[in-house]
Short mmCIF file of C-alpha atoms and ligand atoms in Angstrom, two decimals:
data_model
loop_
_atom_site.label_atom_id
_atom_site.label_comp_id
_atom_site.label_asym_id
_atom_site.label_seq_id
_atom_site.Cartn_x
_atom_site.Cartn_y
_atom_site.Cartn_z
CA MET A 19 76.47 85.82 104.92
CA GLY A 20 78.15 89.21 105.56
CA GLN A 21 81.67 89.82 104.33
CA GLU A 22 84.43 89.16 106.85
CA ILE A 23 85.99 92.37 108.15
CA LYS A 24 89.69 92.47 107.31
CA LEU A 25 92.38 93.84 109.57
CA LEU A 26 93.46 96.10 106.70
CA ASP A 27 91.68 96.41 103.39
CA ILE A 28 93.19 98.70 100.80
CA LYS A 29 91.00 99.29 97.79
CA ASN A 30 92.05 101.02 94.57
CA LEU A 31 94.34 103.45 96.34
CA VAL A 32 95.69 106.31 94.24
CA LYS A 33 98.05 109.15 95.09
CA VAL A 34 98.86 111.75 92.47
CA PHE A 35 101.63 114.31 93.00
CA THR A 36 102.24 117.33 90.82
CA ILE A 37 105.93 117.83 90.12
CA GLY A 38 107.84 120.62 88.37
CA SER A 39 107.01 124.30 88.42
CA GLY A 40 105.75 127.11 86.21
CA PHE A 41 104.62 125.86 82.82
CA VAL A 42 106.55 122.59 83.15
CA LYS A 43 104.43 120.46 85.43
CA SER A 44 103.59 116.77 85.39
CA ARG A 45 101.14 114.73 87.37
CA ILE A 46 102.82 111.61 88.70
CA THR A 47 100.70 108.76 89.98
CA ALA A 48 102.99 107.67 92.82
CA VAL A 49 100.50 105.05 94.05
CA ASP A 50 98.48 103.70 91.17
CA ASN A 51 95.31 101.78 91.90
CA VAL A 52 96.81 99.63 94.66
CA SER A 53 94.68 97.00 96.40
CA PHE A 54 95.65 94.37 98.97
CA ASP A 55 94.48 93.21 102.35
CA LEU A 56 95.58 91.65 105.62
CA GLU A 57 93.22 89.11 107.15
CA SER A 58 91.80 89.46 110.64
CA GLY A 59 92.38 86.70 113.15
CA ARG A 60 95.85 85.72 111.98
CA SER A 61 99.16 87.49 112.01
CA GLU A 62 101.54 87.84 109.11
CA ILE A 63 104.54 89.73 107.87
CA PHE A 64 103.71 91.35 104.55
CA THR A 65 106.52 92.89 102.54
CA LEU A 66 106.23 95.83 100.18
CA ALA A 67 109.37 95.65 98.05
CA GLY A 68 110.72 97.75 95.24
CA GLU A 69 113.35 100.27 94.22
CA SER A 70 113.37 103.84 95.39
CA GLY A 71 110.56 105.61 93.53
CA SER A 72 108.40 102.48 93.49
CA GLY A 73 105.77 104.11 95.70
CA LYS A 74 106.18 101.75 98.67
CA THR A 75 107.06 104.48 101.16
CA THR A 76 104.30 106.77 99.89
CA LEU A 77 101.89 103.88 100.29
CA ALA A 78 103.07 103.28 103.87
CA ARG A 79 102.71 106.97 104.72
CA ILE A 80 99.16 106.98 103.39
CA ILE A 81 98.26 103.93 105.51
CA LEU A 82 99.69 105.68 108.56
CA GLY A 83 97.57 108.75 107.82
CA PHE A 84 100.64 110.97 107.25
CA ILE A 85 99.48 111.91 103.74
CA GLU A 86 96.05 111.88 102.14
CA PRO A 87 95.28 109.65 99.19
CA THR A 88 93.87 111.16 96.01
CA SER A 89 91.24 108.41 95.83
CA GLY A 90 90.53 104.90 97.05
CA LYS A 91 89.79 103.45 100.44
CA ILE A 92 91.80 102.22 103.42
CA LEU A 93 89.65 100.23 105.79
CA TYR A 94 91.23 99.32 109.11
CA LYS A 95 89.05 96.87 111.08
CA GLY A 96 86.22 98.03 108.82
CA LYS A 97 86.72 101.73 109.46
CA ASN A 98 87.71 104.05 106.63
CA ILE A 99 90.77 105.76 108.07
CA THR A 100 90.51 108.78 105.79
CA GLU A 101 87.22 109.54 107.57
CA ILE A 102 88.55 109.20 111.10
CA LYS A 103 87.58 112.28 113.06
CA GLY A 104 88.12 113.51 116.60
CA ARG A 105 90.81 112.80 119.18
CA LYS A 106 89.24 109.56 120.45
CA GLU A 107 89.17 107.88 117.03
CA GLU A 108 92.62 109.22 116.14
CA MET A 109 94.08 107.84 119.36
CA TRP A 110 92.43 104.49 118.72
CA PHE A 111 94.03 104.28 115.26
CA MET A 112 97.44 105.47 116.51
CA ARG A 113 97.40 102.83 119.22
CA GLU A 114 96.47 100.12 116.73
CA VAL A 115 98.94 101.00 113.95
CA GLN A 116 102.46 102.01 114.92
CA PRO A 117 105.34 103.06 112.67
CA ILE A 118 108.93 101.86 112.98
CA PHE A 119 111.37 104.21 111.28
CA GLN A 120 114.49 103.40 109.36
CA ASN A 121 117.09 105.26 111.36
CA PRO A 122 116.82 104.71 115.12
CA PHE A 123 119.37 107.50 115.71
CA GLU A 124 116.92 109.96 114.15
CA THR A 125 114.02 108.60 116.19
CA PHE A 126 115.70 109.61 119.46
CA ASN A 127 116.92 113.11 120.36
CA PRO A 128 120.61 112.70 121.34
CA LEU A 129 120.10 115.04 124.32
CA LYS A 130 117.17 113.13 125.75
CA LYS A 131 117.34 109.93 127.80
CA VAL A 132 115.78 107.04 125.92
CA ASP A 133 113.57 105.95 128.82
CA SER A 134 111.80 109.34 128.66
CA TYR A 135 110.41 108.38 125.21
CA LEU A 136 108.92 105.24 126.62
CA TYR A 137 107.60 107.11 129.64
CA GLU A 138 105.94 109.75 127.41
CA THR A 139 104.38 107.09 125.19
CA VAL A 140 102.79 105.36 128.20
CA VAL A 141 101.46 108.64 129.59
CA ASN A 142 100.38 110.25 126.29
CA TYR A 143 98.37 107.20 125.28
CA GLY A 144 96.75 107.07 128.71
CA ILE A 145 98.09 103.58 129.40
CA ALA A 146 99.12 104.37 132.99
CA ASN A 147 99.72 107.41 135.13
CA LYS A 148 101.20 106.14 138.41
CA ARG A 149 104.98 105.81 138.33
CA GLU A 150 104.89 102.15 139.33
CA ASP A 151 102.37 101.26 136.60
CA ILE A 152 104.25 103.30 134.01
CA ASN A 153 107.46 101.46 134.83
CA SER A 154 105.76 98.10 134.57
CA ALA A 155 104.25 99.02 131.13
CA ILE A 156 107.72 100.06 129.95
CA ASP A 157 109.30 96.92 131.37
CA GLU A 158 106.69 94.71 129.70
CA ALA A 159 107.35 96.29 126.27
CA LEU A 160 111.12 96.11 126.69
CA ASN A 161 110.92 92.44 127.68
CA LEU A 162 109.24 91.71 124.34
CA VAL A 163 112.38 92.93 122.56
CA GLY A 164 114.81 91.23 124.94
CA ILE A 165 115.90 94.28 126.95
CA SER A 166 115.35 95.07 130.63
CA PHE A 167 114.36 98.44 132.08
CA GLN A 168 117.61 98.53 134.09
CA GLU A 169 119.62 98.35 130.85
CA ILE A 170 118.15 101.56 129.49
CA GLN A 171 117.31 103.59 132.58
CA GLY A 172 118.98 107.02 132.60
CA ARG A 173 120.97 106.37 129.44
CA TYR A 174 121.31 108.45 126.27
CA PRO A 175 120.98 107.27 122.63
CA HIS A 176 124.74 107.40 121.94
CA GLU A 177 125.28 104.78 124.63
CA PHE A 178 123.51 102.16 122.48
CA SER A 179 124.35 100.45 119.20
CA GLY A 180 122.04 100.95 116.20
CA GLY A 181 120.63 97.46 116.74
CA GLN A 182 119.86 98.09 120.44
CA LEU A 183 118.30 101.45 119.65
CA GLN A 184 116.11 99.92 116.96
CA ARG A 185 114.95 97.33 119.52
CA ILE A 186 114.11 100.13 121.95
CA SER A 187 112.17 101.97 119.23
CA ILE A 188 110.26 98.75 118.53
CA ALA A 189 109.55 98.45 122.28
CA ARG A 190 108.22 102.02 122.24
CA ALA A 191 105.89 101.07 119.40
CA LEU A 192 104.73 97.98 121.32
CA ILE A 193 103.67 99.94 124.40
CA THR A 194 100.24 100.63 122.87
CA LYS A 195 99.80 96.89 122.05
CA PRO A 196 99.31 97.57 118.33
CA SER A 197 97.86 95.02 115.91
CA LEU A 198 99.94 96.37 113.03
CA LEU A 199 103.50 97.67 112.77
CA ILE A 200 104.54 99.52 109.62
CA ALA A 201 108.31 99.28 109.38
CA ASP A 202 110.18 101.19 106.67
CA GLU A 203 113.61 99.69 105.99
CA PRO A 204 113.96 98.88 109.72
CA VAL A 205 117.23 96.98 109.32
CA SER A 206 118.99 99.01 106.64
CA MET A 207 120.87 101.17 109.18
CA VAL A 208 121.65 98.26 111.47
CA ASP A 209 124.98 96.34 111.37
CA ALA A 210 124.83 93.32 109.10
CA SER A 211 125.48 91.02 112.07
CA LEU A 212 122.39 92.36 113.89
CA LYS A 213 119.99 92.45 110.93
CA MET A 214 118.87 88.90 111.44
CA SER A 215 118.25 89.45 115.14
CA ILE A 216 115.83 92.30 114.30
CA CYS A 217 114.20 90.11 111.63
CA ASN A 218 113.87 87.32 114.19
CA LEU A 219 112.30 89.79 116.59
CA PHE A 220 109.59 90.60 114.01
CA LYS A 221 108.98 86.88 113.50
CA ASP A 222 108.76 86.38 117.25
CA LEU A 223 106.32 89.28 117.66
CA LYS A 224 104.19 87.83 114.88
CA GLU A 225 104.12 84.34 116.39
CA LYS A 226 103.90 85.11 120.10
CA GLN A 227 102.19 88.52 120.26
CA LYS A 228 100.09 88.08 117.07
CA VAL A 229 101.36 91.40 115.74
CA ASN A 230 101.10 91.97 111.97
CA VAL A 231 103.97 93.72 110.23
CA ILE A 232 104.09 95.58 106.93
CA TYR A 233 107.79 95.38 106.13
CA ILE A 234 108.96 97.92 103.57
CA THR A 235 112.28 97.14 101.98
CA HIS A 236 114.50 97.05 98.93
CA ASP A 237 116.21 93.98 100.42
CA LEU A 238 114.78 90.79 99.00
CA ALA A 239 117.06 88.55 101.09
CA THR A 240 115.61 89.71 104.42
CA SER A 241 112.10 89.82 102.97
CA TYR A 242 112.47 86.20 101.91
CA TYR A 243 113.62 85.26 105.39
CA VAL A 244 111.04 87.21 107.34
CA SER A 245 107.83 87.52 105.36
CA ASP A 246 104.81 85.41 104.53
CA ARG A 247 103.63 87.38 101.51
CA ILE A 248 105.28 89.97 99.32
CA ALA A 249 104.08 92.66 96.92
CA ILE A 250 106.57 93.88 94.33
CA MET A 251 106.01 97.52 93.40
CA PHE A 252 107.16 99.35 90.30
CA ARG A 253 106.35 103.00 89.59
CA GLY A 254 103.38 103.02 91.93
CA THR A 255 101.87 99.72 90.79
CA ILE A 256 101.91 96.31 92.46
CA VAL A 257 103.20 94.16 89.61
CA GLU A 258 103.26 90.86 91.49
CA ILE A 259 101.82 89.78 94.83
CA GLY A 260 101.59 86.45 96.62
CA PRO A 261 103.41 84.02 98.93
CA VAL A 262 107.06 85.03 99.29
CA GLU A 263 108.51 81.61 98.35
CA LYS A 264 106.57 81.45 95.11
CA ILE A 265 107.47 84.97 94.07
CA LEU A 266 111.15 84.97 94.95
CA ILE A 267 111.94 81.41 93.92
CA ASP A 268 109.91 81.46 90.71
CA PRO A 269 109.12 85.09 89.83
CA LYS A 270 106.68 85.58 86.99
CA HIS A 271 106.91 89.28 86.30
CA PRO A 272 110.00 90.33 84.30
CA TYR A 273 110.65 93.20 86.74
CA THR A 274 110.61 90.83 89.75
CA LYS A 275 113.15 88.64 87.97
CA ILE A 276 115.47 91.60 87.39
CA LEU A 277 114.97 92.93 90.91
CA ARG A 278 115.76 89.54 92.40
CA ASP A 279 118.99 89.34 90.41
CA SER A 280 120.23 92.88 91.08
CA VAL A 281 119.13 94.66 94.22
CA PRO A 282 119.86 98.40 94.17
CA GLU A 283 121.44 100.15 97.15
CA PRO A 284 119.03 102.08 99.35
CA ASP A 285 119.10 105.84 99.15
CA PRO A 286 118.88 107.17 102.73
CA GLU A 287 117.64 110.53 101.44
CA LYS A 288 114.47 108.98 100.17
CA ARG A 289 113.28 106.98 103.19
CA TRP A 290 109.98 108.31 104.46
CA LYS A 291 110.65 111.53 102.62
CA GLU A 292 110.26 109.88 99.24
CA LYS A 293 110.29 113.01 97.18
CA ILE A 294 109.19 112.74 93.62
CA LYS A 295 112.41 113.82 91.95
CA LEU A 296 112.74 111.85 88.75
CA SER A 297 114.95 111.59 85.73
CA SER A 298 113.09 112.20 82.46
CA PHE A 299 113.37 108.45 81.81
CA GLU A 300 111.72 107.59 85.13
CA GLU A 301 109.08 110.24 84.60
CA ARG A 302 108.24 108.71 81.24
CA GLU A 303 107.78 105.33 82.93
CA PHE A 304 105.28 106.80 85.39
CA LEU A 305 103.36 108.46 82.57
CA SER A 306 103.22 105.45 80.26
CA ILE A 307 99.73 104.49 79.13
CA GLY A 308 100.80 100.89 78.68
CA CYS A 309 103.00 98.77 80.94
CA LYS A 310 105.30 101.10 82.90
CA PHE A 311 108.12 98.58 82.62
CA ALA A 312 107.94 98.38 78.81
CA ASP A 313 111.06 100.50 78.11
CA ARG A 314 113.23 98.14 80.14
CA CYS A 315 111.51 94.82 79.63
CA PRO A 316 113.39 92.16 77.64
CA TYR A 317 110.05 90.55 76.67
CA VAL A 318 108.23 93.70 75.53
CA MET A 319 105.53 93.21 72.89
CA ASP A 320 103.50 95.71 70.83
CA ILE A 321 100.53 95.51 73.17
CA CYS A 322 102.70 96.38 76.18
CA LYS A 323 103.16 99.99 74.98
CA LYS A 324 99.47 100.47 74.23
CA GLU A 325 97.58 98.81 77.08
CA ALA A 326 98.29 98.53 80.78
CA PRO A 327 98.19 94.85 81.79
CA ASN A 328 95.45 93.62 84.12
CA ASP A 329 95.88 91.33 87.12
CA ILE A 330 96.20 87.68 86.19
CA ILE A 331 96.10 84.94 88.82
CA LEU A 332 98.61 82.16 88.23
CA ASP A 333 99.28 79.40 90.74
CA GLY A 334 98.28 81.52 93.75
CA VAL A 335 100.22 84.57 92.59
CA THR A 336 98.70 87.71 91.06
CA VAL A 337 100.80 89.23 88.28
CA LYS A 338 100.32 92.21 85.96
CA CYS A 339 101.91 91.23 82.67
CA HIS A 340 100.72 90.69 79.10
CA LEU A 341 102.96 87.61 78.82
CA TYR A 342 100.30 85.70 80.73
CA SER A 343 97.19 87.09 78.97
CA SER A 344 95.29 84.43 77.15
FE1 SF4 B 407 107.19 93.19 79.86
FE2 SF4 B 407 104.95 93.51 78.53
FE3 SF4 B 407 104.94 92.14 80.78
FE4 SF4 B 407 105.25 94.76 80.81
S1 SF4 B 407 103.44 93.66 80.17
S2 SF4 B 407 106.41 93.29 81.96
S3 SF4 B 407 106.47 95.07 78.97
S4 SF4 B 407 105.98 91.61 78.88
#
């Protein structure tokens, strides 16, 4: 029997950046041998969680085709996206996989009416070209996020709240009827009272429209609420991956335990632009030949500084930690 084609199949993905200048240069593996997949034929919300500098945003940007990986494969519906060539294939991929950005106020030009973005998306993707059909495609997408065309027509971004604008940017992404949304901190700039409504919208899109979401966040509370599975990233490596309840209620990796107990504040400078600017301590963690968490781990053992831990499967969760080696 042939292997089932996954919606998204990431295999041994690596991204190396060179940082520093002159004679003082280091090679930082920002995404270090990352593998995970999303099944075809079902929809899920998959969270990539970690601190700033964990590699989650770099990973998302690679999946979107914004930056090239150093090695590894990204198969989307069986097609290696690093080998996509020509306008037709590019358009197919861009229709299928849509990004949602963190700051909706940056997504929209303040001098441009918001409906013009939706109009351009319909036309540029060749979804419709008659005014009546364009309007109905826009209306359909807006209805999915609980907004009507009349509410946005002729209005500018400053006339909306952050929450409304994020809904409109999600509607714009839905115009192409994507199978996968990649959302980087989509609720971190939204008022606390509206965060849950955006999270509920993702859940609704998953259940009713069968849209998959890769939700990138530092916020474990919303990821617990919204996601089915979670991958915890540290210094470019997935240290723990599995069903969200198992990982956040009973974390196995020492880093996940610490992350769950103290969530750092997001750094708006680093969203999507995740520059590799590191303290010497952080740089040392990236360059470690053993476990990258060894300098901070309360359970560190001799082996941890000498050998990188392999994946170990425990009760449906995959964890990289020598504590569980037999
Ligand atoms: Fe801690 Fe060792 Fe596990 Fe790394 S491998 S998390 S240092 S116990």
